PDB file of C-alpha atoms in Angstrom:
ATOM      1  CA  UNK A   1      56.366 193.778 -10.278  1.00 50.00           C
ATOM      2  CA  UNK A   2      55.689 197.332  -9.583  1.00 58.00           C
ATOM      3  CA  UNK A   3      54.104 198.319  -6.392  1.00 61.00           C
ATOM      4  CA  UNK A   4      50.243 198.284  -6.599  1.00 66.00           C
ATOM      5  CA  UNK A   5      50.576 196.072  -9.820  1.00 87.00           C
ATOM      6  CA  UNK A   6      47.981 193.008  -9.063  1.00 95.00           C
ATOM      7  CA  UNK A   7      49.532 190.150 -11.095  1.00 97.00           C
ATOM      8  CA  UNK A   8      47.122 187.494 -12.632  1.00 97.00           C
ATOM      9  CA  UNK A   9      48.205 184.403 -13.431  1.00 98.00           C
ATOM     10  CA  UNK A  10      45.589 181.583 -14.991  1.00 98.00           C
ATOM     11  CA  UNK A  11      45.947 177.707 -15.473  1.00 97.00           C
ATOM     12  CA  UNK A  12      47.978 177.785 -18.649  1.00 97.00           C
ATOM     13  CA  UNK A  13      50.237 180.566 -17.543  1.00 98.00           C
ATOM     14  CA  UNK A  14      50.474 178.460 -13.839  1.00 98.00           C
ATOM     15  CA  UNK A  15      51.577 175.662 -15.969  1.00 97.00           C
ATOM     16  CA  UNK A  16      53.996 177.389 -17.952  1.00 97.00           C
ATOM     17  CA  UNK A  17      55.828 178.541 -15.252  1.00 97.00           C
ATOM     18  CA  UNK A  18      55.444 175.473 -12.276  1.00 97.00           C
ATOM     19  CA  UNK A  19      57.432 172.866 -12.848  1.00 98.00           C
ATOM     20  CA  UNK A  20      57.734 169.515 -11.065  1.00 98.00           C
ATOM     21  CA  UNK A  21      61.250 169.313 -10.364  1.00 98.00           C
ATOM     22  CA  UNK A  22      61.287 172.629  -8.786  1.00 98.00           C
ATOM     23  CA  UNK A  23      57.714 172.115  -6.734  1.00 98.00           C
ATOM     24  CA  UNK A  24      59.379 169.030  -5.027  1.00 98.00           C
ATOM     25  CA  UNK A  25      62.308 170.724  -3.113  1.00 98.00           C
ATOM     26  CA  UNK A  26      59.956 173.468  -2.238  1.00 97.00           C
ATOM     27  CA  UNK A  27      57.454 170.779  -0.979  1.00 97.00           C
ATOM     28  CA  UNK A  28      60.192 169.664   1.209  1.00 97.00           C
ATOM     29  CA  UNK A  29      61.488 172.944   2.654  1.00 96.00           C
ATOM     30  CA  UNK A  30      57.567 173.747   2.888  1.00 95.00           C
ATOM     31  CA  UNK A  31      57.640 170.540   5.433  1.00 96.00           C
ATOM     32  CA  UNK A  32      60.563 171.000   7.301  1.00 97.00           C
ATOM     33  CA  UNK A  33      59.520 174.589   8.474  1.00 97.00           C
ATOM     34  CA  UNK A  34      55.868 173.569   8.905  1.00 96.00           C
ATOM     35  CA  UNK A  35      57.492 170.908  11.050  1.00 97.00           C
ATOM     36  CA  UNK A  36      59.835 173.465  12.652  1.00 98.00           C
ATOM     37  CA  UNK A  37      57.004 176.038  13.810  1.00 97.00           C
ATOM     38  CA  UNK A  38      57.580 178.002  11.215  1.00 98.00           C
ATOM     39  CA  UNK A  39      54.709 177.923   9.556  1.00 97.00           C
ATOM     40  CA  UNK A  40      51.304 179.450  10.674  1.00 97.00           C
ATOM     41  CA  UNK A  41      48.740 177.204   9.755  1.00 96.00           C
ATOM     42  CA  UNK A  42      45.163 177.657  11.143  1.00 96.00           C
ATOM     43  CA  UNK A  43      42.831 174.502  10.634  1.00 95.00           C
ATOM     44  CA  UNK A  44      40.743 174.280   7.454  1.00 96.00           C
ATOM     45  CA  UNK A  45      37.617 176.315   7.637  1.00 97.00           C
ATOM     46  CA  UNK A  46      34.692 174.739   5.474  1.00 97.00           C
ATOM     47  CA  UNK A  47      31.465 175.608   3.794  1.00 96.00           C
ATOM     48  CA  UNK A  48      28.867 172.901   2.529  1.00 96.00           C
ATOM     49  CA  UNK A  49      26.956 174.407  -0.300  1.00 94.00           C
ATOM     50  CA  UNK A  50      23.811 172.699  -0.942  1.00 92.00           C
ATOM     51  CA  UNK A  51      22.016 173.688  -3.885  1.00 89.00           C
ATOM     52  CA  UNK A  52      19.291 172.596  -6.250  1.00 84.00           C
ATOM     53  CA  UNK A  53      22.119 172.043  -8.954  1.00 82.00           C
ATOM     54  CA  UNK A  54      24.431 170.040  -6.597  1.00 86.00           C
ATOM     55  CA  UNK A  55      26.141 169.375  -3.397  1.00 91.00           C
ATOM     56  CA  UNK A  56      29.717 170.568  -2.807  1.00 95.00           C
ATOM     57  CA  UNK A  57      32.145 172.108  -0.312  1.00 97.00           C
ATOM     58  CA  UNK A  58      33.890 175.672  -0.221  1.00 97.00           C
ATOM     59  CA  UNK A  59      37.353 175.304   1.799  1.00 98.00           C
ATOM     60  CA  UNK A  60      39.152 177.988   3.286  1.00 98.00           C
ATOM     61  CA  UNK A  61      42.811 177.591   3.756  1.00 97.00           C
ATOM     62  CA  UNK A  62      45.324 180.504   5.024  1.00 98.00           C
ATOM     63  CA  UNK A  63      49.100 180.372   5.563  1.00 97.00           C
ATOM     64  CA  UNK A  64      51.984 182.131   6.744  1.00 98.00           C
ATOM     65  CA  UNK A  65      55.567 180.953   6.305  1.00 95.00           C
ATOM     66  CA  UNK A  66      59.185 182.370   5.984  1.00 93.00           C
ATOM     67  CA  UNK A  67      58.567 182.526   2.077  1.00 91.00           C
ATOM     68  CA  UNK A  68      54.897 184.738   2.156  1.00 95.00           C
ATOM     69  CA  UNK A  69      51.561 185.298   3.021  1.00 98.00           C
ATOM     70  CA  UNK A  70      48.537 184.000   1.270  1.00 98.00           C
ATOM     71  CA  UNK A  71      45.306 181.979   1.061  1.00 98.00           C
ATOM     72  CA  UNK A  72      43.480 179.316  -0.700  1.00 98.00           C
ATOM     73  CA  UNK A  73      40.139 178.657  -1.734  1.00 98.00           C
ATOM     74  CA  UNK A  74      39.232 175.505  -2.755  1.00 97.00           C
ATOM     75  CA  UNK A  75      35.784 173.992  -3.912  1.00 96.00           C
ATOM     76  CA  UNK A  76      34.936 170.302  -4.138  1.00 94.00           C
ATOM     77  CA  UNK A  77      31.424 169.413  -6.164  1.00 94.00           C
ATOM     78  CA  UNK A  78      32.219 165.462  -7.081  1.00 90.00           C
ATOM     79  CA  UNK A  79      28.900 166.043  -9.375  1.00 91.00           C
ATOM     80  CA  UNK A  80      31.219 167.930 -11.667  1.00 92.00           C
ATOM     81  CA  UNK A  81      32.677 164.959 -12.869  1.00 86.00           C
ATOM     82  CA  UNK A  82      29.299 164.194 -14.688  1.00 89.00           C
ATOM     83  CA  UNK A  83      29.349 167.618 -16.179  1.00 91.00           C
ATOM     84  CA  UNK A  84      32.821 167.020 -17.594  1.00 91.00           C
ATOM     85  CA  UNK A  85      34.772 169.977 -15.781  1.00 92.00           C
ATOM     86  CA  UNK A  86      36.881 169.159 -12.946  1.00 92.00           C
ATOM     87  CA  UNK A  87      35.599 168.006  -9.067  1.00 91.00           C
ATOM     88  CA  UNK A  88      37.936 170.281  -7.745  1.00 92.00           C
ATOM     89  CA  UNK A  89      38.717 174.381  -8.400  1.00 96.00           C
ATOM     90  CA  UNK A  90      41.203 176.618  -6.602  1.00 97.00           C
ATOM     91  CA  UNK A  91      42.125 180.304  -6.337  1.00 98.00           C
ATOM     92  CA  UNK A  92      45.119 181.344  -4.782  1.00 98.00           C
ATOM     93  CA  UNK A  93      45.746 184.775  -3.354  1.00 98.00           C
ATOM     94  CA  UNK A  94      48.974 186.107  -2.222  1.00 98.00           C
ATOM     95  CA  UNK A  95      50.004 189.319  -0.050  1.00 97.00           C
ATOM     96  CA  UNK A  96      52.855 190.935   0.748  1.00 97.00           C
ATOM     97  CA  UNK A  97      53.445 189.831   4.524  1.00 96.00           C
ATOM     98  CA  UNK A  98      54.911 192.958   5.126  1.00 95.00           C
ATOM     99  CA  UNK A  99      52.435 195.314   3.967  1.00 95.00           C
ATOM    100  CA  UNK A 100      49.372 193.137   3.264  1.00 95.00           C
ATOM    101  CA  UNK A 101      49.260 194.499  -0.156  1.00 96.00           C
ATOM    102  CA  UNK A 102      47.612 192.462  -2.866  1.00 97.00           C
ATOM    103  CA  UNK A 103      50.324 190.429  -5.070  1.00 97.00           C
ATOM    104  CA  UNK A 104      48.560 187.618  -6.807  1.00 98.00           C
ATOM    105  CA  UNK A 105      45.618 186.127  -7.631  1.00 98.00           C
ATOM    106  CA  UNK A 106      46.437 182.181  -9.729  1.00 98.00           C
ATOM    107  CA  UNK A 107      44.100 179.713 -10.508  1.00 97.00           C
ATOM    108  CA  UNK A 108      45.111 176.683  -8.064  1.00 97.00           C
ATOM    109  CA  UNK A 109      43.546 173.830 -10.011  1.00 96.00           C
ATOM    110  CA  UNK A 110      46.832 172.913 -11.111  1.00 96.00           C
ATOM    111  CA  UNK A 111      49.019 174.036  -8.588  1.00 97.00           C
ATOM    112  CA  UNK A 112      46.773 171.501  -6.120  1.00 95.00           C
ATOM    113  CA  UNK A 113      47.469 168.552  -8.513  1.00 95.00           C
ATOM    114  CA  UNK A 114      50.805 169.425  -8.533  1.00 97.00           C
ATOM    115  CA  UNK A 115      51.620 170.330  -4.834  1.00 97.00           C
ATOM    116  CA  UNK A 116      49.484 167.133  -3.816  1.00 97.00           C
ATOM    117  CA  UNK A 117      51.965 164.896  -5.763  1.00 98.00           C
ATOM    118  CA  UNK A 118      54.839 166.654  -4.729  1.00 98.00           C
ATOM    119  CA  UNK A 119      54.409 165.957  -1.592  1.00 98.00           C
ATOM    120  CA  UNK A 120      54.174 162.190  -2.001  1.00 98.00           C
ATOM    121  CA  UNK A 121      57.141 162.320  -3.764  1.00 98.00           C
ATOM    122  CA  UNK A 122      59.375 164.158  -1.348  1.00 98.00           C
ATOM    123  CA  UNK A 123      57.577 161.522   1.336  1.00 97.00           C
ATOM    124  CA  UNK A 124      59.303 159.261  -0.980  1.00 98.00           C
ATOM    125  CA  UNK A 125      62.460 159.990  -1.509  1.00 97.00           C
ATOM    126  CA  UNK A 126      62.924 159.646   1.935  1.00 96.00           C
ATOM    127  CA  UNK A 127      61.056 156.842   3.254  1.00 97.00           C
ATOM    128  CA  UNK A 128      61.354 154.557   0.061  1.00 97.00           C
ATOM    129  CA  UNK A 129      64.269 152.628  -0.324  1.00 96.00           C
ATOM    130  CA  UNK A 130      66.454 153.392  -3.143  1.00 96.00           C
ATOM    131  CA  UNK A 131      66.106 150.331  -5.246  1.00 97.00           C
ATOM    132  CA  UNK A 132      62.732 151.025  -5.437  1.00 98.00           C
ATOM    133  CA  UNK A 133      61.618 149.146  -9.261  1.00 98.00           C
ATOM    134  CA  UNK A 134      57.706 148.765  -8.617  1.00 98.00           C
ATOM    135  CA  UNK A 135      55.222 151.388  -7.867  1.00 98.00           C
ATOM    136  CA  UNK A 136      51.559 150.648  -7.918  1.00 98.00           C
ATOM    137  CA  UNK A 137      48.798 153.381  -8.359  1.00 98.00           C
ATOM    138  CA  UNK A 138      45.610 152.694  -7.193  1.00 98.00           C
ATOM    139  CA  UNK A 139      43.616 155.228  -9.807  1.00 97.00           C
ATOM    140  CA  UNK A 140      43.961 156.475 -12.677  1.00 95.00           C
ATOM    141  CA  UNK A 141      42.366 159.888 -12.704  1.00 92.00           C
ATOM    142  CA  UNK A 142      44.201 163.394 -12.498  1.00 93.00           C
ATOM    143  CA  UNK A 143      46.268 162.248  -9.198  1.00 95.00           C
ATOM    144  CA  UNK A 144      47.551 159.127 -10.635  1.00 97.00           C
ATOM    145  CA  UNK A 145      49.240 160.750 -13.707  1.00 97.00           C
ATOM    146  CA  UNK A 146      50.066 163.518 -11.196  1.00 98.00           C
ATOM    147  CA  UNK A 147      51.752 161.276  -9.126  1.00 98.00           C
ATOM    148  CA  UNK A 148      53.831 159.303 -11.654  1.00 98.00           C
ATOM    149  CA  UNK A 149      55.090 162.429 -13.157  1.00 98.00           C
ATOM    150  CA  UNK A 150      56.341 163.654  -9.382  1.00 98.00           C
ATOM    151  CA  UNK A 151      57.127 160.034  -7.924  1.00 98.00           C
ATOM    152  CA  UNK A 152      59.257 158.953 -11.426  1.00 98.00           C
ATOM    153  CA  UNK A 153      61.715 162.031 -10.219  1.00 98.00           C
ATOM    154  CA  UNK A 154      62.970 160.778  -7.119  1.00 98.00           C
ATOM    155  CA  UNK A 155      62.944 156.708  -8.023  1.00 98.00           C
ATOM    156  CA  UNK A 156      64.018 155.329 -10.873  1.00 97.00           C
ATOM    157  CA  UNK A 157      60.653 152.768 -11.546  1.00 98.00           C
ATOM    158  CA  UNK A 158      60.888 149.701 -13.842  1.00 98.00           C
ATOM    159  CA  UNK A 159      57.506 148.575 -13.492  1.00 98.00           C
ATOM    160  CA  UNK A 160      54.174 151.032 -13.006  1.00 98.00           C
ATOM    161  CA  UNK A 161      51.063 149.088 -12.128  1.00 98.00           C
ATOM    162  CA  UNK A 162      47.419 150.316 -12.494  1.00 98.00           C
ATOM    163  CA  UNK A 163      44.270 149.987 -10.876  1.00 98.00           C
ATOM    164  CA  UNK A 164      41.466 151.844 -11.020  1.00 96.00           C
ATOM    165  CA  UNK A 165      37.720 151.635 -10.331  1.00 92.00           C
ATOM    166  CA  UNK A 166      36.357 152.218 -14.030  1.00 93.00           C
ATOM    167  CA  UNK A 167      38.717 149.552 -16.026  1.00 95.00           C
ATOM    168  CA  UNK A 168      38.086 151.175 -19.063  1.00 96.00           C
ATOM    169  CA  UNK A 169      39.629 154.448 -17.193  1.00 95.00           C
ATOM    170  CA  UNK A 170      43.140 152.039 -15.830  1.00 97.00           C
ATOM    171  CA  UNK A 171      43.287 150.865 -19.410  1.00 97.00           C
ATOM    172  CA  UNK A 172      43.848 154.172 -21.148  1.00 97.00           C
ATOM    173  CA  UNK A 173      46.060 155.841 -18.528  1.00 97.00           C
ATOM    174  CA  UNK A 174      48.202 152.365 -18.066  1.00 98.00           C
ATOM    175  CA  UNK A 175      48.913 152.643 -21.916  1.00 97.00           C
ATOM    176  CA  UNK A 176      49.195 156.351 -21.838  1.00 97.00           C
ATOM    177  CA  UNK A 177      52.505 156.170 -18.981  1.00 97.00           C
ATOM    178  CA  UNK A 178      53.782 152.610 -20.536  1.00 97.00           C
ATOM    179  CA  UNK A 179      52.428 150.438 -17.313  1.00 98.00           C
ATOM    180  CA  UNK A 180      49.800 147.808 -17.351  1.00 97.00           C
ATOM    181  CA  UNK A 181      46.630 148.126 -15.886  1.00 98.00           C
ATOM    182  CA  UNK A 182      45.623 144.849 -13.367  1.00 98.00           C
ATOM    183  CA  UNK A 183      43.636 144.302 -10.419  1.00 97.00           C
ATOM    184  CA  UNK A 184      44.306 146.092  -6.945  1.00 97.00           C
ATOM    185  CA  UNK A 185      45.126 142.862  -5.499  1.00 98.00           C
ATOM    186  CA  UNK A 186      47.930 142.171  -8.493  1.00 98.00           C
ATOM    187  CA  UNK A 187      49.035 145.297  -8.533  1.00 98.00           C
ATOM    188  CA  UNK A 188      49.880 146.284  -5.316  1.00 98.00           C
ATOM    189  CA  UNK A 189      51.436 142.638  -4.084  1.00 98.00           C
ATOM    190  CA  UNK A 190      55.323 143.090  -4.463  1.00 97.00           C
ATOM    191  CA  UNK A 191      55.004 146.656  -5.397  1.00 98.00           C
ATOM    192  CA  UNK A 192      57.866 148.624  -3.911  1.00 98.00           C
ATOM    193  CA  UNK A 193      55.711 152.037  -3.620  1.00 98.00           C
ATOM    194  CA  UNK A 194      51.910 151.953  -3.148  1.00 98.00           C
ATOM    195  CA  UNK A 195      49.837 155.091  -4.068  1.00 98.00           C
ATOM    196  CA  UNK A 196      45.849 155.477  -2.855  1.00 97.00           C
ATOM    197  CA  UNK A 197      44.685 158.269  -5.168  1.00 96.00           C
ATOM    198  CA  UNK A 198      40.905 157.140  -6.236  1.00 92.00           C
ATOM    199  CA  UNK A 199      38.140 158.674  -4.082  1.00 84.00           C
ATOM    200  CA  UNK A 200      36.557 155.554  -3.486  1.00 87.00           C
ATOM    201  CA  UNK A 201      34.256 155.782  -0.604  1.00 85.00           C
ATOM    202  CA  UNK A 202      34.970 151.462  -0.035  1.00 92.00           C
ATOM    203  CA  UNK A 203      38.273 150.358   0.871  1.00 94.00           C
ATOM    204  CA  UNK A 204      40.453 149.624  -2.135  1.00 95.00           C
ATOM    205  CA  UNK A 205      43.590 147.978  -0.720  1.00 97.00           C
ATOM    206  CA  UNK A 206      44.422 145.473   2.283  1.00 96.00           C
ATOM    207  CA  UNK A 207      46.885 145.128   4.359  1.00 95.00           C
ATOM    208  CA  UNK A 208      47.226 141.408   3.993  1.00 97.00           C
ATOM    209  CA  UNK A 209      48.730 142.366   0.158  1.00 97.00           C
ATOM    210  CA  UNK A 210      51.605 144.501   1.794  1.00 94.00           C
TER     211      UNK A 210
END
């Protein structure tokens, strides 16, 4: 990119060019220099935004790490989900650590489904053990398909179980990744991998079915 050149990269061009299998291994190095003090990392700063048209939240989220410099802002308004456009919306802006000049500007819808699940995974491909066959999901909105694209990378699953909180909901995403959709109790006793990705403000799984 030439100097000066901002670069502007929406959701479809994000998706075209972010791919799972790459975001995982970056997930982990991410990790193991966050975990090495490598990583600056200040605390999330965050804005509650109450309006007549709705309540939401306006997060604030800066980095710096070996790799770059940059920030994210990321809203959460769960009445968007009634509006049919998506609770959460992200914009990601990158700088040139060494100059502070503008690089980037993406849309980070995406890359927070993605980097959320990529995570998880690299969490599993340690901690799981390798004969992993069984993985439960506990919802079945944009994280659970998220997560079975990321967690079917590192294990090689037999079995995916569903539950969700709208049945209707499990139903159609169990069919759409080939796994059955059951209750949370079923589905998560003798699973191999559990995954809590509903936003349920109840609890949705016991420890008892462990």
């Amino acid at each position: 990119m030439k100097p000066g050149k901002l670069l502007f990269l929406n959701e479809d061009e994000v998706r075209r060019h972010l791919h799972m299998a790459d975001l995982i291994p970056a997930m982990e190095k991410a990790l193991i220099d966050f975990s090495a003090g490598k990583v600056t990392q200040p605390v999330r700063s965050v804005i509650k935004v109450d309006v007549a048209a709705a309540t939401g939240f306006l997060g604030l989220m800066p980095a710096l790490t070996p790799d770059g410099l940059g920030l994210k802002a990321v809203t959460f308004y769960p009445s968007n989900a009634e509006r049919g456009i998506p609770t959460h919306m992200a914009t990601i802006f990158l700088v040139d650590p060494q100059t502070g000049e503008p690089l980037a500007i993406m849309d980070g819808r995406l890359i927070t489904e993605m980097r959320t699940a990529a995570v998880s995974a690299a969490a599993t491909k340690l901690l799981a053990p390798p004969e992993s066959k069984i993985l439960a999901i506990l919802g079945s909105g944009v994280q659970a398909r998220s997560h079975v694209e990321a967690l079917q990378l590192v294990r090689q699953f037999e079995e995916i179980r569903v539950w969700g909180p709208t049945t209707k909901h499990a139903e159609r995403f169990a069919k759409e990744i080939g796994g059955r959709a059951l209750s949370a109790e079923e589905a998560v006793r003798g699973a191999d991998v559990v995954v809590t990705v509903t936003s349920s403000k109840t609890p949705v799984l016991k420890g008892s079915w462990l």
